[in-house]
Coordinates of C-alpha atoms in Angstrom, one line a residue:
Chain A
M1 CA -4.0 36.6 16.5
T2 CA -1.8 39.5 15.9
D3 CA 0.9 37.8 17.9
I4 CA 0.6 34.7 15.8
S5 CA 0.8 36.5 12.5
Q6 CA 3.7 38.5 13.8
R7 CA 5.6 35.5 14.9
E8 CA 4.9 33.6 11.8
L9 CA 6.1 36.5 9.7
G10 CA 9.2 36.7 11.9
V11 CA 10.2 33.1 11.4
T12 CA 9.7 33.3 7.7
Q13 CA 12.1 36.2 7.2
Q14 CA 15.3 34.4 8.3
G15 CA 18.2 35.4 6.0
H16 CA 16.5 38.6 5.1
Y17 CA 18.0 42.0 5.7
A18 CA 17.4 43.1 9.2
G19 CA 15.5 46.3 9.9
A20 CA 16.4 49.3 12.0
V21 CA 14.4 48.5 15.1
S22 CA 16.0 45.1 15.7
R23 CA 19.4 46.5 15.0
L24 CA 18.9 49.4 17.3
V25 CA 17.6 47.2 20.1
A26 CA 20.6 44.8 19.5
F27 CA 23.0 47.7 19.7
C28 CA 21.4 49.0 22.9
C29 CA 21.7 45.5 24.4
D30 CA 25.3 45.3 23.3
Q31 CA 26.1 48.6 24.7
A32 CA 24.4 47.8 28.0
I33 CA 26.2 44.4 28.2
A34 CA 29.6 45.9 27.2
T35 CA 29.2 48.8 29.7
I36 CA 28.1 46.5 32.5
C37 CA 30.9 44.1 31.8
F38 CA 33.4 47.0 31.7
S39 CA 32.0 48.5 34.9
I40 CA 32.2 45.1 36.6
A41 CA 35.7 44.6 35.3
T42 CA 37.0 48.0 36.5
G43 CA 35.2 47.8 39.8
S44 CA 36.6 44.4 40.3
L45 CA 40.0 45.6 39.4
T46 CA 39.8 48.5 41.8
Y47 CA 38.5 46.2 44.6
I48 CA 41.2 43.7 44.0
V49 CA 43.9 46.3 44.0
T50 CA 42.5 47.8 47.2
V51 CA 42.4 44.4 48.9
I52 CA 45.8 43.2 47.9
S53 CA 47.6 46.5 48.4
P54 CA 49.2 46.8 51.8
D55 CA 47.9 50.2 52.6
N56 CA 44.5 49.8 51.0
Y57 CA 45.6 51.8 48.0
E58 CA 42.6 53.1 46.2
L59 CA 43.1 52.9 42.4
Q60 CA 42.3 56.1 40.7
I61 CA 42.1 55.6 36.9
P62 CA 42.2 58.8 34.9
P63 CA 39.1 59.4 32.8
S64 CA 41.0 59.5 29.6
V65 CA 42.7 56.2 30.3
L66 CA 39.4 54.8 31.4
T67 CA 37.8 56.0 28.2
A68 CA 40.6 54.6 26.2
F69 CA 40.2 51.3 27.9
F70 CA 36.5 51.4 27.4
V71 CA 36.9 52.2 23.7
F72 CA 39.4 49.4 23.4
W73 CA 37.0 47.1 25.2
L74 CA 34.3 48.1 22.8
F75 CA 36.6 47.4 19.9
L76 CA 37.3 43.9 21.3
Y77 CA 33.7 43.4 22.2
Y78 CA 32.4 44.1 18.6
S79 CA 35.3 43.1 16.4
Y80 CA 35.9 39.7 17.7
P81 CA 32.3 38.4 17.5
W82 CA 31.8 40.1 14.1
S83 CA 35.0 38.5 12.8
T84 CA 34.1 35.0 14.0
S85 CA 30.4 34.3 14.5
G86 CA 29.1 37.5 13.0
K87 CA 27.0 38.2 16.0
T88 CA 27.5 40.0 19.3
A89 CA 25.6 39.2 22.5
G90 CA 23.0 41.8 21.7
M91 CA 22.6 40.6 18.1
A92 CA 22.3 37.0 19.4
I93 CA 19.5 38.1 21.6
L94 CA 17.7 39.7 18.7
G95 CA 18.6 37.0 16.3
L96 CA 20.8 39.1 14.0
R97 CA 24.0 38.3 12.3
V98 CA 26.6 40.2 10.3
V99 CA 27.5 38.6 7.0
Q100 CA 29.3 39.8 3.9
R101 CA 27.3 41.4 1.2
D102 CA 26.8 38.1 -0.7
G103 CA 25.7 36.3 2.5
S104 CA 28.9 34.5 3.2
P105 CA 30.4 34.5 6.7
T106 CA 32.4 37.5 7.8
T107 CA 36.2 37.5 7.9
L108 CA 38.6 39.1 10.3
R109 CA 39.1 42.0 8.0
C110 CA 35.4 42.5 7.7
G111 CA 34.9 42.4 11.5
I112 CA 37.8 44.8 12.3
L113 CA 36.9 47.2 9.5
R114 CA 33.2 47.3 10.4
T115 CA 34.2 47.9 14.1
L116 CA 36.5 50.7 13.1
M117 CA 34.0 52.3 10.8
F118 CA 31.1 51.9 13.2
P119 CA 31.6 55.3 14.9
L120 CA 31.1 57.0 11.6
G121 CA 27.4 56.7 12.2
F122 CA 27.7 58.8 15.3
I123 CA 30.3 61.1 13.8
T124 CA 27.9 61.9 11.0
L125 CA 25.4 62.9 13.5
G126 CA 23.3 59.9 12.8
L127 CA 23.2 60.3 9.1
G128 CA 25.4 57.2 8.8
F129 CA 22.5 55.2 10.2
V130 CA 19.8 56.5 7.9
G131 CA 20.8 54.0 5.3
I132 CA 19.5 51.3 7.5
I133 CA 16.0 52.7 6.8
T134 CA 16.3 54.1 3.3
N135 CA 18.7 51.7 1.6
K136 CA 17.3 48.7 -0.2
E137 CA 19.7 46.5 1.6
H138 CA 19.4 48.3 4.9
L139 CA 23.1 49.2 4.8
A140 CA 24.6 51.8 7.2
I141 CA 27.7 53.7 6.2
Y142 CA 30.0 51.3 7.9
D143 CA 28.3 48.4 6.2
R144 CA 29.0 50.0 2.9
I145 CA 32.7 50.5 3.8
A146 CA 33.1 47.0 5.3
K147 CA 30.9 45.4 2.6
T148 CA 28.8 43.7 5.2
A149 CA 25.1 43.4 5.9
V150 CA 22.9 42.4 8.8
V151 CA 20.4 39.7 8.5
Y152 CA 17.9 37.9 10.6
D153 CA 19.5 34.7 11.8
W154 CA 17.9 33.2 14.8
D155 CA 17.0 29.6 15.3
A156 CA 14.5 29.8 12.5
R157 CA 13.6 26.2 12.2
G158 CA 13.4 25.7 15.9
A159 CA 11.4 28.9 16.3
R160 CA 9.0 27.9 13.6
L161 CA 8.5 24.4 15.1
R162 CA 7.9 26.0 18.5
F163 CA 5.5 28.4 16.9
L164 CA 3.7 25.6 15.1
A165 CA 3.5 23.5 18.3
R166 CA 2.1 26.4 20.3
S167 CA -0.4 27.3 17.6
A168 CA -1.7 23.8 17.4
P169 CA -5.5 23.4 18.0
S170 CA -6.6 22.7 21.5
S171 CA -8.3 19.6 20.2
S172 CA -5.0 17.9 19.7
P173 CA -5.2 14.3 20.7
D174 CA -2.1 14.5 22.8
H175 CA -2.8 15.5 26.3
L176 CA 0.8 16.7 26.7
T177 CA 0.7 19.0 23.8
S178 CA -2.8 20.3 24.4
Q179 CA -1.7 22.4 27.5
S180 CA 1.5 23.8 26.2
I181 CA 0.4 24.4 22.7
S182 CA -3.0 25.9 23.3
D183 CA -1.8 28.2 26.1
A184 CA 1.4 29.4 24.4
P185 CA -0.2 32.0 22.1
E186 CA -2.2 33.5 25.0
Q187 CA 0.9 33.7 27.0
I188 CA 2.7 35.5 24.2
Chain B
M1 CA -41.1 -101.2 -41.0
I2 CA -40.8 -98.1 -38.8
L3 CA -40.9 -95.8 -41.9
G4 CA -44.1 -97.5 -43.1
H5 CA -45.8 -97.1 -39.8
D6 CA -48.8 -94.8 -39.7
L7 CA -47.6 -91.7 -37.8
T8 CA -50.9 -89.7 -38.1
V9 CA -52.0 -90.0 -34.6
S10 CA -54.0 -87.8 -32.3
N11 CA -52.7 -86.5 -29.0
E12 CA -54.9 -88.9 -27.0
D13 CA -53.9 -92.0 -28.9
T14 CA -50.2 -91.4 -28.9
A15 CA -49.4 -93.1 -25.6
S16 CA -51.6 -96.3 -26.2
S17 CA -50.4 -96.6 -29.8
A18 CA -46.8 -96.5 -28.7
R19 CA -47.5 -99.4 -26.2
D20 CA -49.2 -101.5 -29.0
E21 CA -46.3 -100.9 -31.4
E22 CA -43.9 -101.9 -28.7
S23 CA -45.7 -105.2 -28.2
E24 CA -46.0 -105.9 -31.9
D25 CA -42.4 -105.1 -32.8
W26 CA -40.9 -107.0 -29.9
G27 CA -39.8 -109.9 -32.1
V28 CA -38.2 -107.6 -34.6
D29 CA -36.4 -105.6 -32.0
A30 CA -35.1 -108.8 -30.4
A31 CA -33.8 -110.0 -33.8
L32 CA -32.1 -106.7 -34.5
G33 CA -30.5 -106.7 -31.1
A34 CA -29.2 -110.2 -31.6
A35 CA -27.9 -109.3 -35.0
T36 CA -26.2 -106.3 -33.7
R37 CA -24.5 -108.2 -30.9
A38 CA -23.4 -110.8 -33.4
A39 CA -22.1 -108.2 -35.8
R40 CA -20.2 -106.4 -33.0
A41 CA -18.6 -109.7 -31.9
A42 CA -17.7 -110.6 -35.4
N43 CA -16.2 -107.2 -35.9
D44 CA -14.2 -107.6 -32.8
V45 CA -13.0 -111.0 -33.9
A46 CA -12.3 -109.7 -37.3
S47 CA -10.3 -106.8 -36.1
A48 CA -8.3 -109.1 -33.8
V49 CA -7.7 -111.7 -36.4
G50 CA -7.8 -109.7 -39.6
G51 CA -4.2 -108.4 -39.2
S52 CA -2.6 -111.8 -39.6
L53 CA -1.4 -113.1 -42.9
P54 CA -3.8 -116.0 -43.2
A55 CA -6.6 -113.8 -42.4
R56 CA -5.6 -111.4 -45.1
L57 CA -5.3 -114.2 -47.6
A58 CA -8.7 -115.5 -46.6
T59 CA -10.1 -112.0 -46.9
A60 CA -8.7 -111.6 -50.4
A61 CA -10.2 -115.0 -51.4
A62 CA -13.5 -114.1 -49.9
K63 CA -13.6 -110.8 -51.8
R64 CA -12.9 -112.6 -55.0
L65 CA -15.6 -115.2 -54.4
T66 CA -18.3 -112.7 -53.2
E67 CA -17.6 -110.0 -55.7
P68 CA -20.9 -110.7 -57.8
L69 CA -22.9 -110.7 -54.5
A70 CA -21.3 -107.5 -53.3
K71 CA -22.0 -105.8 -56.6
E72 CA -25.7 -106.7 -56.4
G73 CA -25.8 -105.7 -52.8
H74 CA -24.3 -102.3 -53.6
E75 CA -26.9 -101.6 -56.2
V76 CA -29.7 -102.5 -53.8
R77 CA -28.2 -100.2 -51.1
E78 CA -28.0 -97.2 -53.5
R79 CA -31.5 -97.8 -54.6
L80 CA -32.6 -98.0 -51.1
V81 CA -31.0 -94.7 -50.3
S82 CA -32.5 -92.9 -53.3
D83 CA -35.9 -94.3 -52.5
A84 CA -35.8 -93.7 -48.7
G85 CA -35.0 -90.0 -49.0
P86 CA -38.4 -88.9 -50.4
V87 CA -40.3 -91.3 -48.2
A88 CA -38.5 -90.1 -45.1
R89 CA -39.1 -86.5 -46.0
D90 CA -42.8 -87.1 -46.6
A91 CA -43.0 -88.9 -43.3
I92 CA -41.3 -86.0 -41.4
Q93 CA -43.7 -83.5 -43.0
R94 CA -46.6 -85.4 -41.9
V95 CA -45.3 -86.1 -38.4
T96 CA -44.0 -82.6 -37.6
P97 CA -47.3 -80.8 -37.0
G98 CA -48.5 -83.5 -34.7
V99 CA -45.2 -83.5 -32.8
V100 CA -45.3 -79.8 -32.4
D101 CA -48.9 -79.9 -31.2
A102 CA -48.1 -82.7 -28.8
V103 CA -45.1 -81.0 -27.3
N104 CA -45.8 -78.6 -24.4
I105 CA -43.0 -76.1 -24.6
N106 CA -43.6 -74.9 -21.0
E107 CA -43.2 -78.4 -19.7
V108 CA -40.1 -78.9 -21.7
L109 CA -38.6 -75.7 -20.6
A110 CA -39.6 -76.4 -16.9
A111 CA -37.9 -79.8 -17.2
I112 CA -34.6 -78.2 -18.4
D113 CA -32.1 -77.5 -15.6
I114 CA -30.9 -74.1 -16.9
D115 CA -28.2 -73.8 -14.3
A116 CA -26.7 -77.2 -15.3
L117 CA -27.0 -76.2 -18.9
L118 CA -25.2 -73.0 -18.4
D119 CA -22.6 -74.7 -16.4
R120 CA -21.9 -76.9 -19.3
I121 CA -21.5 -74.0 -21.7
D122 CA -18.0 -72.7 -22.1
I123 CA -18.8 -69.0 -22.3
D124 CA -15.2 -68.0 -23.1
R125 CA -15.1 -70.3 -26.0
L126 CA -18.4 -69.2 -27.2
V127 CA -17.5 -65.6 -27.0
G128 CA -14.2 -66.3 -28.6
R129 CA -16.0 -67.6 -31.6
V130 CA -18.0 -64.5 -32.0
D131 CA -16.7 -62.0 -34.6
V132 CA -17.3 -58.8 -32.6
A133 CA -15.6 -56.7 -35.2
G134 CA -17.8 -58.0 -37.9
I135 CA -20.9 -57.4 -35.8
V136 CA -19.8 -53.9 -34.9
S137 CA -19.0 -53.1 -38.6
K138 CA -22.5 -54.0 -39.5
V139 CA -24.0 -51.7 -36.9
D140 CA -25.0 -48.2 -38.0
V141 CA -24.1 -46.3 -34.9
N142 CA -25.5 -43.0 -36.1
E143 CA -28.9 -44.6 -36.7
L144 CA -28.6 -46.4 -33.4
V145 CA -27.8 -43.2 -31.5
Q146 CA -30.6 -41.2 -33.2
G147 CA -33.0 -43.7 -32.0
V148 CA -31.9 -43.3 -28.4
D149 CA -34.0 -41.0 -26.2
V150 CA -31.1 -39.4 -24.4
D151 CA -33.3 -36.9 -22.6
G152 CA -35.5 -39.6 -21.3
I153 CA -32.5 -41.6 -20.2
V154 CA -30.9 -38.7 -18.4
S155 CA -34.1 -37.7 -16.7
R156 CA -34.3 -41.2 -15.3
V157 CA -30.7 -41.2 -14.0
D158 CA -30.2 -40.3 -10.4
V159 CA -27.2 -38.2 -10.9
A160 CA -26.7 -37.6 -7.2
A161 CA -26.5 -41.3 -6.5
V162 CA -24.1 -41.7 -9.4
V163 CA -21.9 -39.0 -8.1
E164 CA -22.0 -40.5 -4.6
R165 CA -20.7 -43.7 -6.0
V166 CA -17.8 -42.1 -7.7
D167 CA -14.5 -42.3 -5.8
V168 CA -13.2 -38.9 -6.5
D169 CA -9.9 -39.5 -4.7
A170 CA -9.2 -42.5 -6.8
L171 CA -10.3 -40.6 -9.9
I172 CA -8.0 -37.7 -9.2
S173 CA -5.1 -40.0 -8.3
K174 CA -5.3 -41.4 -11.8
V175 CA -5.1 -37.9 -13.4
N176 CA -1.7 -36.8 -14.5
L177 CA -1.9 -33.2 -13.5
D178 CA 1.5 -32.3 -14.9
A179 CA 0.6 -33.4 -18.3
L180 CA -2.8 -31.7 -18.0
L181 CA -1.3 -28.4 -17.0
E182 CA 1.3 -28.6 -19.7
R183 CA -1.5 -28.7 -22.2
I184 CA -3.2 -25.6 -20.8
D185 CA -2.4 -22.2 -22.4
I186 CA -2.3 -20.0 -19.3
G187 CA -1.9 -16.9 -21.3
L188 CA -5.0 -17.6 -23.3
L189 CA -6.9 -18.5 -20.2
L190 CA -6.0 -15.3 -18.5
D191 CA -6.9 -13.3 -21.5
R192 CA -10.4 -14.6 -21.3
I193 CA -10.7 -13.7 -17.6
D194 CA -12.2 -10.4 -16.7
L195 CA -10.0 -9.6 -13.7
N196 CA -11.9 -6.4 -12.8
Q197 CA -15.1 -8.3 -12.5
L198 CA -13.3 -11.0 -10.6
L199 CA -11.8 -8.5 -8.2
T200 CA -15.1 -6.8 -7.5
K201 CA -16.4 -10.1 -6.3
I202 CA -13.6 -10.6 -3.9
D203 CA -14.2 -9.7 -0.3
L204 CA -10.8 -8.2 0.5
N205 CA -11.5 -7.8 4.2
E206 CA -12.4 -11.4 4.5
L207 CA -9.3 -12.3 2.5
L208 CA -7.0 -10.2 4.6
K209 CA -8.4 -11.8 7.8
N210 CA -6.9 -15.1 6.6
V211 CA -3.6 -13.6 5.7
D212 CA -0.8 -14.1 8.2
L213 CA 0.9 -10.8 7.9
N214 CA 3.7 -11.7 10.3
A215 CA 4.7 -14.6 8.2
L216 CA 4.4 -12.5 5.1
L217 CA 6.6 -9.7 6.5
E218 CA 9.2 -12.3 7.6
N219 CA 9.7 -13.0 4.0
V220 CA 10.0 -9.3 3.0
D221 CA 13.5 -8.0 2.5
L222 CA 13.0 -4.6 4.2
D223 CA 16.5 -3.5 3.5
A224 CA 16.0 -3.9 -0.2
L225 CA 12.6 -2.3 0.0
L226 CA 13.9 0.7 1.8
D227 CA 16.8 1.0 -0.6
S228 CA 14.3 1.4 -3.4
V229 CA 12.5 4.2 -1.6
D230 CA 13.4 7.7 -2.5
M231 CA 13.5 9.1 1.1
N232 CA 14.1 12.6 -0.1
A233 CA 11.1 12.6 -2.3
L234 CA 9.1 11.1 0.5
V235 CA 10.2 13.8 3.0
N236 CA 9.5 16.5 0.5
N237 CA 5.9 15.3 0.3
L238 CA 5.5 15.4 4.0
D239 CA 3.3 18.2 5.4
I240 CA 5.7 19.1 8.2
D241 CA 3.5 21.9 9.5
S242 CA 0.5 19.6 9.9
L243 CA 2.7 17.0 11.4
V244 CA 4.1 19.3 14.0
R245 CA 0.7 20.9 14.7
N246 CA -1.3 17.8 15.1
T247 CA 1.0 15.3 16.7
E248 CA 3.1 14.8 19.8
I249 CA 6.2 15.9 17.9
G250 CA 5.2 19.5 18.3
S251 CA 5.0 19.3 22.0
L252 CA 8.3 17.4 22.2
I253 CA 10.0 20.0 20.1
A254 CA 8.5 22.8 22.2
Q255 CA 9.5 21.2 25.4
S256 CA 13.0 20.3 24.3
T257 CA 14.0 23.5 22.5
S258 CA 12.3 26.2 24.4
G259 CA 12.5 27.3 28.0
I260 CA 11.2 30.5 29.4
A261 CA 14.2 32.3 28.0
G262 CA 13.7 30.8 24.6
E263 CA 10.1 31.8 24.5
A264 CA 11.0 35.3 25.7
L265 CA 13.6 35.6 23.0
D266 CA 11.0 34.5 20.4
V267 CA 8.8 37.2 21.6
V268 CA 11.4 39.9 21.5
R269 CA 12.6 38.8 18.1
S270 CA 9.1 38.6 16.7
Q271 CA 8.3 42.0 18.0
G272 CA 11.5 43.4 16.5
V273 CA 10.7 41.8 13.2
G274 CA 7.2 43.3 13.3
L275 CA 8.5 46.8 14.0
D276 CA 11.1 46.4 11.3
N277 CA 8.5 45.6 8.8
F278 CA 6.3 48.4 10.0
L279 CA 9.1 50.8 9.5
N280 CA 10.0 49.3 6.2
R281 CA 6.5 49.6 4.9
W282 CA 6.4 53.3 5.7
A283 CA 9.9 53.9 4.2
N284 CA 8.8 52.2 1.0
R285 CA 5.7 54.3 0.9
V286 CA 7.6 57.5 1.4
L287 CA 10.3 56.6 -1.1
R288 CA 7.6 55.2 -3.5
R289 CA 9.4 51.9 -3.8
D290 CA 7.9 48.6 -4.9
P291 CA 8.4 46.2 -2.1
I292 CA 8.4 43.2 -4.4
A293 CA 11.3 44.7 -6.4
L294 CA 13.5 45.0 -3.3
P295 CA 16.0 42.3 -2.5
A296 CA 15.0 40.3 0.4
G297 CA 18.5 39.4 1.6
P298 CA 22.0 38.5 0.5
P299 CA 22.0 36.2 -2.6
L300 CA 23.6 33.3 -0.9
L301 CA 21.1 33.3 1.9
I302 CA 18.1 33.8 -0.3
E303 CA 19.1 31.4 -3.1
I304 CA 19.3 28.5 -0.7
G305 CA 15.7 29.1 0.1
P306 CA 13.9 30.5 3.1
L307 CA 15.2 29.0 6.3
A308 CA 11.9 28.5 7.9
L309 CA 9.6 27.5 5.1
P310 CA 9.8 24.6 2.8
S311 CA 10.9 25.6 -0.7
G312 CA 8.1 27.2 -2.7
Q313 CA 5.6 27.3 0.2
V314 CA 3.1 30.2 -0.1
L315 CA 2.1 32.2 2.8
P316 CA -1.5 33.1 3.5
G317 CA -2.7 35.6 1.0
G318 CA -0.9 34.0 -1.9
Q319 CA 2.4 35.8 -1.2
T320 CA 5.8 34.3 -1.0
D321 CA 7.5 34.7 2.3
S322 CA 9.8 37.4 0.9
N323 CA 7.0 39.4 -0.7
K324 CA 5.0 39.3 2.4
A325 CA 7.9 40.4 4.5
D326 CA 8.4 43.4 2.3
S327 CA 4.7 44.3 2.1

């Protein structure tokens, strides 16, 4: 019953300001994905160089360069999605989207500015993130600068229909629906 | 001689008296017959000869010579007529009762051939001589009708037999329905009909059994019908939630839009939303903020209405979606 209420509440909040937990989890996912992708990319590059070099040259990338590449990768990873669709991979998983303050889609300027200002949250020793909890619009410091906001934006209608279908009574006349619908909440 | 004959006879003596008189007057009758024959012959000869000139001269001479005799004869004839009238009347008055008594009406009537008599009567001519209008004008119809026992007549009439003898088809074929219908005031007729009472007496189920819906629908212009339907208003009135919950649509949507990954994402997202709200509630408590006063989201996203709920739908507990989210 708690799951049902929670899910119903979730699907009814599409377009609302996203909370700290979802955004934190999305960020963690993004970081994991970005790091994994970068690691795969650098490992692949090293392997390719080793394979194709005549004397099995082992590529040694200086940490500073590697860090610079990683930072550049992160910049690309965040700025491009935020400038176009408004959502990174992690935010897509959690159903979040970056929009402008009025709710309109983000622009290239918004995406780049938000990406560049994003480190301020860490630079301020986490104080820049406090606004996500305390602010009325759940704005972090980089949101204020870039004039953006983060909202729930998953497939609300589809999710609601799926939720309704799963929460249908087991006495449904349809034999196909009875199994999936009645079992779904228990599985959840 | 006949006038002076005693006619006061009884019924028994009538036949014998007649025979005696016949024998006594035989001579007189013979003389009269001879005179009649002679007169008729003379008349014939006179008519044949009288037209000639000599005959006319002879006639004129005879008239001149017999004028004194004719004058005397004329006086005698007039005297005879004046005297014979009372005598004949007296004789008839004395004879009539005896004749009436002697006549047997039944025998007389039995002897009459009615059919032959009727055959000889010209009915059309007879009827044509009757003044029907004059007769009818003299009849007091009201008095006549008042004297008629209508109830008694009607009670003796076998109505069923009368009706059976009526050729209804022929009767109806003679009715001019068009002219009849033109004289009917349909509006007035409908005003007098209690349609509600009429409809309560109609067995709609029985009526619909006799309706050929297929033929009816063939005549329906579905395009025009659908054009007149406000589909938006129709859809707005649909209870989508109930539809998805209680029909096959729900399972189809679930099967088509969600796999294992989709369901997992729903779980993760729902849990994230739940934790977000939990954290927000505590933040609002600490900061002493009224959740209802807080903006739910960016204006453009909130003004177009919640994405998941139909516009204006109220969540359980009487809260709107945004209020419930904040609370």
